[in-house]
Amino acid sequence: MVYDAGKVVSRMAVVVGVFAATLCLLYSVYFVRIIRGKPEAFEAQLLQALAAWMIERGDRSRVQIWGVIFLSLLLELTYFILVFAVVQNQFLLVLTSLFAGFEAVHLFWEFSNFHNFFRGNTKLGDVFNWRIERASALFFFTQTLLVILYLLFFH
């Protein structure tokens, strides 16, 4: 069986495009609220929903939150690897590298904060550093939008 490298890259580009479009859409809600200068009410809603969900789930919420964090790590890692495999624009690759590093630190911070929360060392309201969450949302929205534009016009 012979593989056509061009077809493999084209399929990977489609996967990156779907990934980027999905992330862009998900982060667009938060992005718009940040740009409008009023993200606090949205963040409070997110925190209240998380608290209500955790109360409803009880002890199962701990395992499920660790699962979500692990899944986030896998999805982000997959996305960044695919971007590095498909994108051939130096500016976008440097931007993606910087953002991937930021996200690695961000996920480590969240892991640590949830670990402290589940040990009873911090309150749920202190788990999220909203300035970092906003920066992450802005970076994700911008980076995914740039990847989509790159794929549409330069790939």
Tab-separated table of C-alpha atoms in Angstrom:
chain	number	residue	atom	x	y	z
A	1	MET	CA	0.000	0.000	0.000
A	2	VAL	CA	1.408	3.381	-1.019
A	3	TYR	CA	0.478	6.534	0.853
A	4	ASP	CA	0.091	9.832	-0.937
A	5	ALA	CA	1.699	12.421	1.346
A	6	GLY	CA	-0.344	15.209	-0.225
A	7	LYS	CA	-3.613	13.493	0.656
A	8	VAL	CA	-2.454	12.828	4.217
A	9	VAL	CA	-1.524	16.490	4.714
A	10	SER	CA	-4.820	17.591	3.148
A	11	ARG	CA	-6.773	15.352	5.519
A	12	MET	CA	-4.753	16.641	8.451
A	13	ALA	CA	-5.519	20.190	7.327
A	14	VAL	CA	-9.234	19.370	7.385
A	15	VAL	CA	-8.888	17.963	10.914
A	16	VAL	CA	-6.973	21.067	12.043
A	17	GLY	CA	-9.624	23.250	10.409
A	18	VAL	CA	-12.454	21.459	12.212
A	19	PHE	CA	-10.538	21.580	15.489
A	20	ALA	CA	-9.758	25.289	15.060
A	21	ALA	CA	-13.321	26.175	14.028
A	22	THR	CA	-14.777	24.310	17.007
A	23	LEU	CA	-12.395	25.977	19.455
A	24	CYS	CA	-12.959	29.369	17.841
A	25	LEU	CA	-16.723	29.009	18.195
A	26	LEU	CA	-16.481	27.817	21.794
A	27	TYR	CA	-14.188	30.654	22.825
A	28	SER	CA	-16.057	33.305	20.847
A	29	VAL	CA	-18.725	33.638	23.554
A	30	TYR	CA	-16.126	34.448	26.205
A	31	PHE	CA	-14.067	36.500	23.733
A	32	VAL	CA	-16.995	38.817	22.973
A	33	ARG	CA	-17.659	39.350	26.675
A	34	ILE	CA	-14.004	40.130	27.310
A	35	ILE	CA	-13.838	42.582	24.404
A	36	ARG	CA	-17.009	44.314	25.586
A	37	GLY	CA	-15.309	44.768	28.952
A	38	LYS	CA	-17.844	42.807	30.999
A	39	PRO	CA	-16.585	39.256	31.506
A	40	GLU	CA	-17.164	39.187	35.280
A	41	ALA	CA	-20.882	38.327	35.129
A	42	PHE	CA	-20.159	35.487	32.691
A	43	GLU	CA	-17.323	34.212	34.898
A	44	ALA	CA	-19.617	34.304	37.938
A	45	GLN	CA	-22.195	32.256	36.004
A	46	LEU	CA	-19.535	29.714	35.059
A	47	LEU	CA	-18.372	29.430	38.662
A	48	GLN	CA	-21.950	29.088	39.964
A	49	ALA	CA	-22.717	26.415	37.374
A	50	LEU	CA	-19.556	24.515	38.327
A	51	ALA	CA	-20.435	24.699	42.027
A	52	ALA	CA	-24.010	23.510	41.393
A	53	TRP	CA	-22.730	20.672	39.191
A	54	MET	CA	-20.211	19.612	41.853
A	55	ILE	CA	-22.906	19.605	44.541
A	56	GLU	CA	-25.186	17.539	42.316
A	57	ARG	CA	-22.441	15.027	41.464
A	58	GLY	CA	-20.981	14.805	44.951
A	59	ASP	CA	-17.783	12.804	45.244
A	60	ARG	CA	-17.985	11.750	41.585
A	61	SER	CA	-17.240	15.339	40.576
A	62	ARG	CA	-13.623	14.981	41.693
A	63	VAL	CA	-12.912	12.125	39.281
A	64	GLN	CA	-14.869	13.832	36.517
A	65	ILE	CA	-12.982	17.116	36.930
A	66	TRP	CA	-9.649	15.284	36.749
A	67	GLY	CA	-10.982	13.543	33.642
A	68	VAL	CA	-11.911	16.871	32.062
A	69	ILE	CA	-8.481	18.310	32.856
A	70	PHE	CA	-6.787	15.228	31.369
A	71	LEU	CA	-9.040	15.369	28.295
A	72	SER	CA	-8.258	19.092	27.906
A	73	LEU	CA	-4.561	18.298	28.026
A	74	LEU	CA	-4.919	15.591	25.368
A	75	LEU	CA	-7.080	17.730	23.092
A	76	GLU	CA	-4.803	20.760	23.357
A	77	LEU	CA	-1.730	18.624	22.780
A	78	THR	CA	-3.361	17.005	19.742
A	79	TYR	CA	-4.427	20.381	18.368
A	80	PHE	CA	-0.974	21.920	18.750
A	81	ILE	CA	0.763	18.893	17.205
A	82	LEU	CA	-1.607	19.024	14.234
A	83	VAL	CA	-1.010	22.766	13.807
A	84	PHE	CA	2.758	22.188	13.800
A	85	ALA	CA	2.340	19.387	11.244
A	86	VAL	CA	0.117	21.358	8.848
A	87	VAL	CA	0.945	25.054	9.144
A	88	GLN	CA	4.006	26.302	7.287
A	89	ASN	CA	3.872	29.970	8.215
A	90	GLN	CA	6.744	30.979	10.509
A	91	PHE	CA	4.844	33.767	12.260
A	92	LEU	CA	1.924	31.462	13.031
A	93	LEU	CA	4.272	28.706	14.208
A	94	VAL	CA	6.091	31.067	16.575
A	95	LEU	CA	2.768	32.404	17.865
A	96	THR	CA	1.513	28.838	18.329
A	97	SER	CA	4.715	27.871	20.161
A	98	LEU	CA	4.369	30.783	22.559
A	99	PHE	CA	0.714	30.009	23.097
A	100	ALA	CA	1.368	26.288	23.633
A	101	GLY	CA	3.908	27.202	26.308
A	102	PHE	CA	1.419	29.559	27.941
A	103	GLU	CA	-1.247	26.832	27.882
A	104	ALA	CA	1.143	24.295	29.421
A	105	VAL	CA	1.738	26.671	32.338
A	106	HIS	CA	-1.996	27.444	32.495
A	107	LEU	CA	-2.968	23.755	32.697
A	108	PHE	CA	-0.292	23.104	35.315
A	109	TRP	CA	-1.692	26.018	37.343
A	110	GLU	CA	-5.243	24.668	37.066
A	111	PHE	CA	-4.063	21.200	38.028
A	112	SER	CA	-2.335	22.628	41.087
A	113	ASN	CA	-5.319	24.811	42.027
A	114	PHE	CA	-7.786	21.920	41.782
A	115	HIS	CA	-5.398	19.707	43.738
A	116	ASN	CA	-5.353	22.327	46.524
A	117	PHE	CA	-9.130	22.697	46.323
A	118	PHE	CA	-9.756	18.960	46.688
A	119	ARG	CA	-7.360	18.829	49.639
A	120	GLY	CA	-9.398	21.578	51.299
A	121	ASN	CA	-6.622	24.162	51.087
A	122	THR	CA	-8.485	26.667	48.919
A	123	LYS	CA	-12.035	27.734	48.077
A	124	LEU	CA	-13.634	26.993	44.722
A	125	GLY	CA	-13.803	30.725	44.015
A	126	ASP	CA	-10.007	30.872	44.223
A	127	VAL	CA	-9.351	27.985	41.838
A	128	PHE	CA	-9.557	30.159	38.737
A	129	ASN	CA	-7.303	33.124	38.103
A	130	TRP	CA	-9.688	35.018	35.838
A	131	ARG	CA	-6.976	37.210	34.324
A	132	ILE	CA	-5.172	34.083	33.139
A	133	GLU	CA	-8.457	32.528	31.985
A	134	ARG	CA	-9.204	35.673	29.955
A	135	ALA	CA	-5.714	35.681	28.441
A	136	SER	CA	-6.112	32.014	27.536
A	137	ALA	CA	-9.492	32.674	25.907
A	138	LEU	CA	-8.127	35.652	23.965
A	139	PHE	CA	-5.117	33.623	22.809
A	140	PHE	CA	-7.215	30.607	21.843
A	141	PHE	CA	-9.739	32.662	19.910
A	142	THR	CA	-7.057	34.667	18.100
A	143	GLN	CA	-4.785	31.724	17.345
A	144	THR	CA	-7.610	29.518	16.063
A	145	LEU	CA	-8.973	32.343	13.923
A	146	LEU	CA	-5.515	32.866	12.410
A	147	VAL	CA	-5.196	29.127	11.725
A	148	ILE	CA	-8.595	29.113	10.013
A	149	LEU	CA	-7.626	32.112	7.880
A	150	TYR	CA	-4.282	30.507	7.026
A	151	LEU	CA	-5.985	27.269	5.973
A	152	LEU	CA	-8.581	29.084	3.899
A	153	PHE	CA	-6.238	31.439	2.071
A	154	PHE	CA	-2.704	30.059	2.160
A	155	HIS	CA	-2.870	26.286	2.412
